[in-house]
CSV table of C-alpha atoms in Angstrom, one decimal:
chain,number,residue,atom,x,y,z
Q,29,MET,CA,110.0,24.5,207.1
Q,30,SER,CA,111.7,27.6,208.4
Q,31,ASP,CA,111.4,29.2,211.8
Q,32,MET,CA,109.2,32.0,210.4
Q,33,GLU,CA,106.7,29.5,209.1
Q,34,GLU,CA,106.5,27.6,212.5
Q,35,GLY,CA,105.8,30.9,214.4
Q,36,LYS,CA,109.2,30.9,216.1
Q,37,LEU,CA,111.7,33.8,216.1
Q,38,SER,CA,115.2,33.2,215.0
Q,39,ALA,CA,118.1,33.5,217.5
Q,40,GLU,CA,119.1,36.9,216.0
Q,41,ALA,CA,115.6,38.2,216.4
Q,42,GLU,CA,115.2,37.0,220.0
Q,43,ALA,CA,118.5,38.7,220.9
Q,44,TYR,CA,117.4,41.9,219.3
Q,45,PHE,CA,114.1,42.1,221.2
Q,46,SER,CA,115.6,40.9,224.5
Q,47,SER,CA,118.3,43.6,224.4
Q,48,GLY,CA,115.9,46.4,223.6
Q,49,GLY,CA,117.2,46.9,220.1
Q,50,GLU,CA,120.8,47.2,221.1
Q,51,VAL,CA,122.0,44.1,219.4
Q,52,LEU,CA,121.5,44.3,215.7
Q,53,PRO,CA,121.1,41.2,213.6
Q,54,GLU,CA,123.8,40.5,211.1
Q,55,ASP,CA,123.0,41.2,207.4
Q,56,LYS,CA,122.7,38.1,205.4
Q,57,PRO,CA,122.2,37.9,201.7
Q,58,ASN,CA,118.7,37.2,200.6
Q,59,THR,CA,119.6,34.1,198.8
Q,60,ALA,CA,116.0,33.5,197.7
Q,61,ILE,CA,115.8,36.7,195.8
Q,62,GLU,CA,119.2,36.3,194.3
Q,63,GLN,CA,118.3,32.8,193.2
Q,64,ALA,CA,115.1,34.0,191.6
Q,65,GLU,CA,116.8,36.8,189.8
Q,66,THR,CA,119.5,34.4,188.5
Q,67,SER,CA,116.9,32.0,187.3
Q,68,VAL,CA,115.1,34.9,185.5
Q,69,VAL,CA,118.3,36.0,183.8
Q,70,GLN,CA,119.1,32.4,182.8
Q,71,GLU,CA,115.6,31.9,181.3
Q,72,GLN,CA,115.9,35.0,179.0
Q,73,PRO,CA,116.8,33.9,175.4
Q,74,GLN,CA,120.2,35.1,174.2
Q,75,PRO,CA,120.4,36.7,170.7
Q,76,GLU,CA,122.2,34.7,168.1
Q,77,ALA,CA,125.5,36.1,166.8
Q,78,PRO,CA,125.0,37.2,163.2
Q,79,VAL,CA,127.0,35.5,160.5
Q,80,THR,CA,129.0,38.2,158.7
Q,81,ASP,CA,131.4,38.1,155.8
Q,82,GLY,CA,134.4,40.3,155.2
Q,83,ASP,CA,132.3,43.2,153.9
Q,84,SER,CA,129.9,43.0,156.7
Q,85,ALA,CA,132.7,43.1,159.3
Q,86,GLU,CA,134.1,46.2,157.6
Q,87,GLN,CA,130.7,47.9,157.7
Q,88,GLU,CA,130.1,46.9,161.3
Q,89,GLY,CA,133.6,48.3,162.3
Q,90,ASP,CA,135.3,45.1,163.2
Q,91,PRO,CA,138.3,46.2,165.3
Q,92,ASN,CA,140.3,43.2,164.2
Q,93,ARG,CA,140.0,43.7,160.5
Q,94,THR,CA,143.1,45.0,158.4
Q,95,VAL,CA,143.2,47.3,155.4
Q,96,PRO,CA,145.9,47.0,152.6
Q,97,TYR,CA,148.5,49.8,152.8
Q,98,GLY,CA,148.1,50.6,149.0
Q,99,ALA,CA,144.4,51.2,149.4
Q,100,LEU,CA,144.9,53.3,152.5
Q,101,SER,CA,147.5,55.4,150.8
Q,102,LYS,CA,145.3,55.9,147.8
Q,103,GLU,CA,142.4,56.9,149.9
Q,104,ARG,CA,144.5,59.4,151.8
Q,105,SER,CA,145.9,60.9,148.6
Q,106,ARG,CA,142.4,61.3,147.2
Q,107,ARG,CA,141.2,63.0,150.4
Q,108,LYS,CA,144.2,65.4,150.3
Q,109,GLU,CA,143.4,66.2,146.7
Q,110,ILE,CA,139.8,67.0,147.5
Q,111,GLU,CA,140.8,69.1,150.4
Q,112,ALA,CA,143.3,71.0,148.3
Q,113,LYS,CA,140.7,71.7,145.6
Q,114,LEU,CA,138.2,72.8,148.2
Q,115,GLN,CA,140.8,75.2,149.7
Q,116,ALA,CA,141.7,76.6,146.3
Q,117,GLU,CA,138.0,77.2,145.6
Q,118,ILE,CA,137.6,79.0,148.9
Q,119,THR,CA,140.6,81.2,148.3
Q,120,ALA,CA,139.5,82.1,144.8
Q,121,LYS,CA,136.1,82.9,146.0
Q,122,ALA,CA,137.5,85.1,148.8
Q,123,VAL,CA,139.7,87.0,146.2
Q,124,LEU,CA,136.8,87.5,143.8
Q,125,GLU,CA,134.6,88.7,146.6
Q,126,ASP,CA,137.3,91.2,147.8
Q,127,ARG,CA,137.8,92.5,144.3
Q,128,TRP,CA,134.0,92.8,143.8
Q,129,ASN,CA,133.8,94.8,147.0
Q,130,THR,CA,136.6,97.0,145.9
Q,131,LEU,CA,134.9,97.6,142.5
Q,132,ALA,CA,131.5,98.3,144.2
Q,133,GLN,CA,133.1,100.7,146.6
Q,134,ALA,CA,134.8,102.6,143.7
Q,135,MET,CA,131.6,102.7,141.7
Q,136,ARG,CA,129.8,103.9,144.8
Q,137,GLN,CA,132.4,106.7,145.3
Q,138,ASN,CA,132.2,107.7,141.7
Q,139,GLY,CA,128.4,107.8,141.8
Q,140,GLU,CA,128.5,109.9,145.0
Q,141,ALA,CA,131.0,112.3,143.4
Q,142,ALA,CA,128.9,112.6,140.3
Q,143,ALA,CA,125.8,113.1,142.3
Q,144,VAL,CA,127.3,116.0,144.2
Q,145,ASP,CA,126.2,119.2,142.6
Q,146,ASP,CA,128.2,122.3,143.5
Q,147,ASP,CA,125.3,124.5,142.5
Q,148,PRO,CA,122.0,122.8,143.3
Q,149,GLU,CA,118.8,124.2,141.8
Q,150,PRO,CA,116.9,126.2,144.4
Q,151,ASP,CA,113.2,125.6,144.8
Q,152,PRO,CA,111.4,128.4,142.9
Q,153,THR,CA,108.4,128.1,145.2
Q,154,VAL,CA,110.6,128.9,148.2
Q,155,ASP,CA,112.9,131.6,146.7
Q,156,ILE,CA,112.1,132.7,143.2
Q,157,PHE,CA,114.9,135.2,143.1
Q,158,ALA,CA,117.5,132.6,144.1
Q,159,HIS,CA,116.1,130.4,141.3
Q,160,MET,CA,116.5,133.2,138.7
Q,161,GLN,CA,120.1,133.7,139.8
Q,162,TRP,CA,120.7,130.0,139.4
Q,163,GLN,CA,119.3,130.0,135.9
Q,164,GLY,CA,121.7,132.9,135.0
Q,165,ARG,CA,124.7,130.9,136.3
Q,166,GLN,CA,123.6,127.8,134.3
Q,167,ASN,CA,123.2,129.8,131.1
Q,168,LYS,CA,126.7,131.3,131.6
Q,169,LYS,CA,128.2,127.8,132.2
Q,170,VAL,CA,126.6,126.6,128.9
Q,171,LEU,CA,128.0,129.5,127.0
Q,172,GLU,CA,131.5,128.9,128.4
Q,173,GLN,CA,131.4,125.3,127.3
Q,174,ILE,CA,130.3,126.3,123.8
Q,175,GLN,CA,133.1,128.9,123.6
Q,176,GLU,CA,135.7,126.4,124.8
Q,177,ARG,CA,134.6,123.9,122.1
Q,178,GLU,CA,134.7,126.5,119.4
Q,179,THR,CA,138.2,127.6,120.6
Q,180,GLN,CA,139.5,124.0,120.4
Q,181,ALA,CA,138.0,123.5,116.9
Q,182,ALA,CA,139.6,126.7,115.7
Q,183,GLN,CA,142.9,125.7,117.1
Q,184,GLN,CA,142.7,122.3,115.4
Q,185,GLN,CA,141.8,123.9,112.1
Q,186,GLN,CA,144.7,126.3,112.4
Q,187,VAL,CA,147.1,123.4,113.1
Q,188,GLN,CA,145.7,121.5,110.1
Q,189,ALA,CA,146.1,124.5,107.9
Q,190,GLN,CA,149.7,125.0,109.0
Q,191,GLU,CA,150.5,121.3,108.3
Q,192,ARG,CA,149.0,121.6,104.8
Q,193,ALA,CA,151.0,124.8,104.1
Q,194,VAL,CA,154.2,123.0,105.2
Q,195,ALA,CA,153.4,120.0,103.0
Q,196,ASP,CA,152.6,122.2,100.0
Q,197,TYR,CA,155.7,124.3,100.4
Q,198,TRP,CA,157.9,121.2,100.6
Q,199,ARG,CA,156.3,119.5,97.6
Q,200,ASP,CA,156.6,122.6,95.4
Q,201,SER,CA,160.2,123.1,96.4
Q,202,CYS,CA,161.1,119.5,95.6
Q,203,GLN,CA,159.4,119.6,92.1
Q,204,GLU,CA,161.2,122.8,91.2
Q,205,PHE,CA,164.6,121.7,92.5
Q,206,ALA,CA,164.4,118.3,90.8
Q,207,THR,CA,164.2,120.0,87.4
Q,208,GLN,CA,167.5,121.6,88.1
Q,209,SER,CA,169.3,118.7,89.8
Q,210,PRO,CA,168.2,115.3,88.3
Q,211,ASP,CA,170.0,113.5,91.0
Q,212,TYR,CA,167.9,115.2,93.7
Q,213,GLY,CA,165.9,112.0,94.4
Q,214,ASP,CA,169.0,110.0,94.9
Q,215,ALA,CA,170.3,112.6,97.3
Q,216,VAL,CA,167.1,112.5,99.4
Q,217,HIS,CA,167.3,108.7,99.5
Q,218,PHE,CA,171.0,108.8,100.5
Q,219,LEU,CA,170.3,111.3,103.3
Q,220,SER,CA,167.3,109.3,104.6
Q,221,GLU,CA,169.3,106.0,104.8
Q,222,THR,CA,172.2,107.8,106.5
Q,223,ARG,CA,170.0,109.4,109.1
Q,224,ASP,CA,168.2,106.1,109.7
Q,225,LYS,CA,171.5,104.4,110.5
Q,226,GLN,CA,172.4,107.2,112.9
Q,227,LEU,CA,169.1,106.8,114.8
Q,228,GLN,CA,169.7,103.0,114.9
Q,229,SER,CA,173.0,103.6,116.6
Q,230,MET,CA,171.2,105.7,119.2
Q,231,ALA,CA,168.6,103.1,120.0
Q,232,ALA,CA,170.4,101.9,123.2
Q,233,ALA,CA,169.9,105.4,124.7
Q,234,TYR,CA,166.6,106.1,123.0
Q,235,PRO,CA,164.3,103.1,122.9
Q,236,GLN,CA,161.8,104.8,120.6
Q,237,PHE,CA,164.5,104.4,117.8
Q,238,GLN,CA,164.5,100.6,118.1
Q,239,THR,CA,161.6,100.4,115.6
Q,240,GLN,CA,161.3,101.7,112.0
Q,241,GLU,CA,158.1,103.6,112.9
Q,242,GLY,CA,159.9,105.4,115.8
Q,243,ARG,CA,162.8,106.4,113.5
Q,244,ASN,CA,160.4,107.6,110.7
Q,245,GLN,CA,158.5,109.8,113.2
Q,246,GLN,CA,161.8,111.4,114.3
Q,247,MET,CA,163.0,112.0,110.7
Q,248,ASN,CA,159.6,113.5,109.7
Q,249,ALA,CA,159.7,115.8,112.7
Q,250,GLU,CA,163.2,116.9,111.7
Q,251,LEU,CA,162.1,117.5,108.1
Q,252,ARG,CA,159.1,119.5,109.2
Q,253,ASP,CA,161.4,121.8,111.3
Q,254,ILE,CA,163.8,122.2,108.3
Q,255,VAL,CA,160.9,123.1,105.9
Q,256,ILE,CA,159.4,125.6,108.4
Q,257,THR,CA,162.8,127.3,109.1
Q,258,ALA,CA,163.6,127.4,105.3
Q,259,ALA,CA,160.2,129.0,104.6
Q,260,LYS,CA,160.8,131.7,107.3
Q,261,THR,CA,164.2,132.5,105.9
Q,262,GLY,CA,163.2,132.4,102.3
Q,263,GLN,CA,165.3,129.4,101.4
Q,264,SER,CA,164.4,126.3,99.3
Q,265,PRO,CA,164.0,123.3,101.7
Q,266,ALA,CA,164.9,121.0,98.8
Q,267,GLN,CA,168.2,122.9,98.3
Q,268,VAL,CA,168.9,122.6,102.1
Q,269,ILE,CA,168.3,118.8,102.0
Q,270,TYR,CA,170.4,118.4,98.9
Q,271,ASN,CA,173.3,120.3,100.6
Q,272,MET,CA,173.0,118.2,103.7
Q,273,SER,CA,173.1,115.1,101.6
Q,274,LYS,CA,176.3,116.2,100.0
Q,275,ALA,CA,177.8,117.2,103.4
Q,276,TYR,CA,177.1,113.6,104.5
Q,277,GLY,CA,179.0,112.2,101.6
Q,278,PHE,CA,176.6,112.1,98.6
Q,279,THR,CA,178.7,112.4,95.4
Q,280,GLY,CA,175.9,112.2,92.8
Q,281,ALA,CA,174.2,109.4,91.1
Q,282,ALA,CA,176.5,106.9,89.4
Q,283,PRO,CA,175.7,106.1,85.8
Q,284,ALA,CA,174.4,102.6,85.0
Q,285,PRO,CA,177.3,100.1,84.6
Q,286,ASN,CA,176.3,99.2,81.0
Q,287,ALA,CA,176.1,102.8,79.9
Q,288,ALA,CA,179.4,103.6,81.5
Q,289,ALA,CA,181.2,100.7,79.8
Q,290,GLU,CA,179.6,101.5,76.4
Q,291,GLN,CA,180.7,105.2,76.8
Q,292,LEU,CA,184.2,104.2,77.7
Q,293,LYS,CA,184.5,101.8,74.7
Q,294,THR,CA,183.2,104.5,72.4
Q,295,ILE,CA,185.9,107.0,73.6
Q,296,GLN,CA,188.6,104.4,73.3
Q,297,ASP,CA,187.6,103.5,69.7
Q,298,ALA,CA,187.5,107.1,68.7
Q,299,GLN,CA,191.0,107.7,70.2
Q,300,SER,CA,192.3,104.6,68.4
Q,301,ARG,CA,191.0,105.8,65.0
Q,302,ASN,CA,192.4,109.3,65.4
Q,303,LYS,CA,195.8,107.9,66.4
Q,304,THR,CA,195.8,105.6,63.4
Q,305,VAL,CA,194.9,108.2,60.9
Q,306,ALA,CA,197.5,110.7,62.3
Q,307,GLN,CA,200.2,108.1,62.1
Q,308,ALA,CA,199.2,107.0,58.6
Q,309,SER,CA,199.2,110.6,57.3
Q,310,GLY,CA,202.6,111.2,58.8
Q,311,ALA,CA,201.4,113.8,61.3
Q,312,PRO,CA,203.9,114.8,64.0
Q,313,SER,CA,202.1,112.9,66.7
Q,314,GLY,CA,205.3,111.7,68.3
Q,315,ASP,CA,204.3,108.0,68.0
Q,316,VAL,CA,206.2,105.5,65.9
Q,317,LEU,CA,204.3,103.6,63.3
Q,318,THR,CA,204.5,99.9,64.0
Q,319,SER,CA,203.3,96.8,62.3
Q,320,GLN,CA,200.8,96.3,65.1
Q,321,ALA,CA,199.3,99.8,64.5
Q,322,ILE,CA,199.0,98.9,60.8
Q,323,ALA,CA,197.3,95.6,61.7
Q,324,ASP,CA,194.8,97.4,64.0
Q,325,MET,CA,193.6,99.7,61.2
Q,326,SER,CA,190.2,99.1,59.9
Q,327,PRO,CA,189.9,98.3,56.2
Q,328,GLU,CA,188.5,101.8,55.4
Q,329,ASP,CA,191.4,103.5,57.3
Q,330,PHE,CA,194.1,101.3,55.7
Q,331,GLU,CA,192.7,101.9,52.2
Q,332,ARG,CA,192.6,105.6,52.9
Q,333,TRP,CA,196.1,105.5,54.3
Q,334,TYR,CA,197.7,103.3,51.6
Q,335,THR,CA,196.6,105.6,48.8
Q,336,LYS,CA,199.3,108.1,49.7
Q,337,PRO,CA,202.7,107.2,48.1
Q,338,GLU,CA,204.7,108.2,51.3
Q,339,ASN,CA,202.7,105.7,53.3
Q,340,GLN,CA,203.5,103.0,50.8
Q,341,THR,CA,207.2,103.6,51.5
Q,342,ARG,CA,206.7,103.6,55.2
Q,343,LEU,CA,204.8,100.3,54.9
Q,344,ILE,CA,207.8,98.8,53.1
Q,345,LYS,CA,210.1,99.9,55.9
Q,346,VAL,CA,207.9,98.7,58.6
Q,347,LEU,CA,207.6,95.3,56.9
Q,348,GLY,CA,211.5,95.1,56.7
Q,349,GLY,CA,212.1,96.3,53.1
Q,350,ARG,CA,214.1,99.2,51.8
């Protein structure tokens, strides 16, 4: 039993009371309380450690687990790819949004410009005279628009009439001149090809001549100017084109090869027959009768030649007789 239970003070307590509270008792741990707390802690049941496999340890964030380098690299690559796609989508969205804002602003400005009326309609209930003047201005504006359209239509009709006149004058001139010069079509074709080659050589300096369409437009424009100038001066444009073709080297249409060969053969045969007859008849042609010339005679020519007595004598001499 302790001193407190027997009704006695401890030595530290007696010293404290006898000194009037000047001597303090030393602090001692309350072992009883500590022992009680320790026993309580020991009596509490401890939770059992869960049994985990590899996947559970990975899910619980086990600090001691390891990840294969290949899997880690693959995961990082996949994350970078996703981040790149996301960034690209964000950039594209920003660009589209900026362009949409630009378009909307332009449409807004156009709408505002169209909405601005330089001559708004006055309120007739406020100022009837101002409204009447405004109506007069509107009527004048409508009349001016009608007159402008009519002027443009008249100018277009005039241009079309001039083009038809130029085309008709050119066609009539070609038909008339072709009856006088059968090779006129060949001359036009020759001049067209020559001019086309010239324009092709100028294509480096004039890109419009790099295509056949561009060169045709240039040649048609030049032909139009020639026809108009010829019409003003009273000339035949077909004659002008024909002369230009000859100046560029056109010498006329060559006859067909077969026809030329046949014509040449006919002339040679005629000359041969005339020469043979002259020799056979003793005409003073200056040529000497030879055995080859006699052999080249046709049967009809030889028979006609041999019927003359003097030719019989000549034949004997040619063949070596007396």
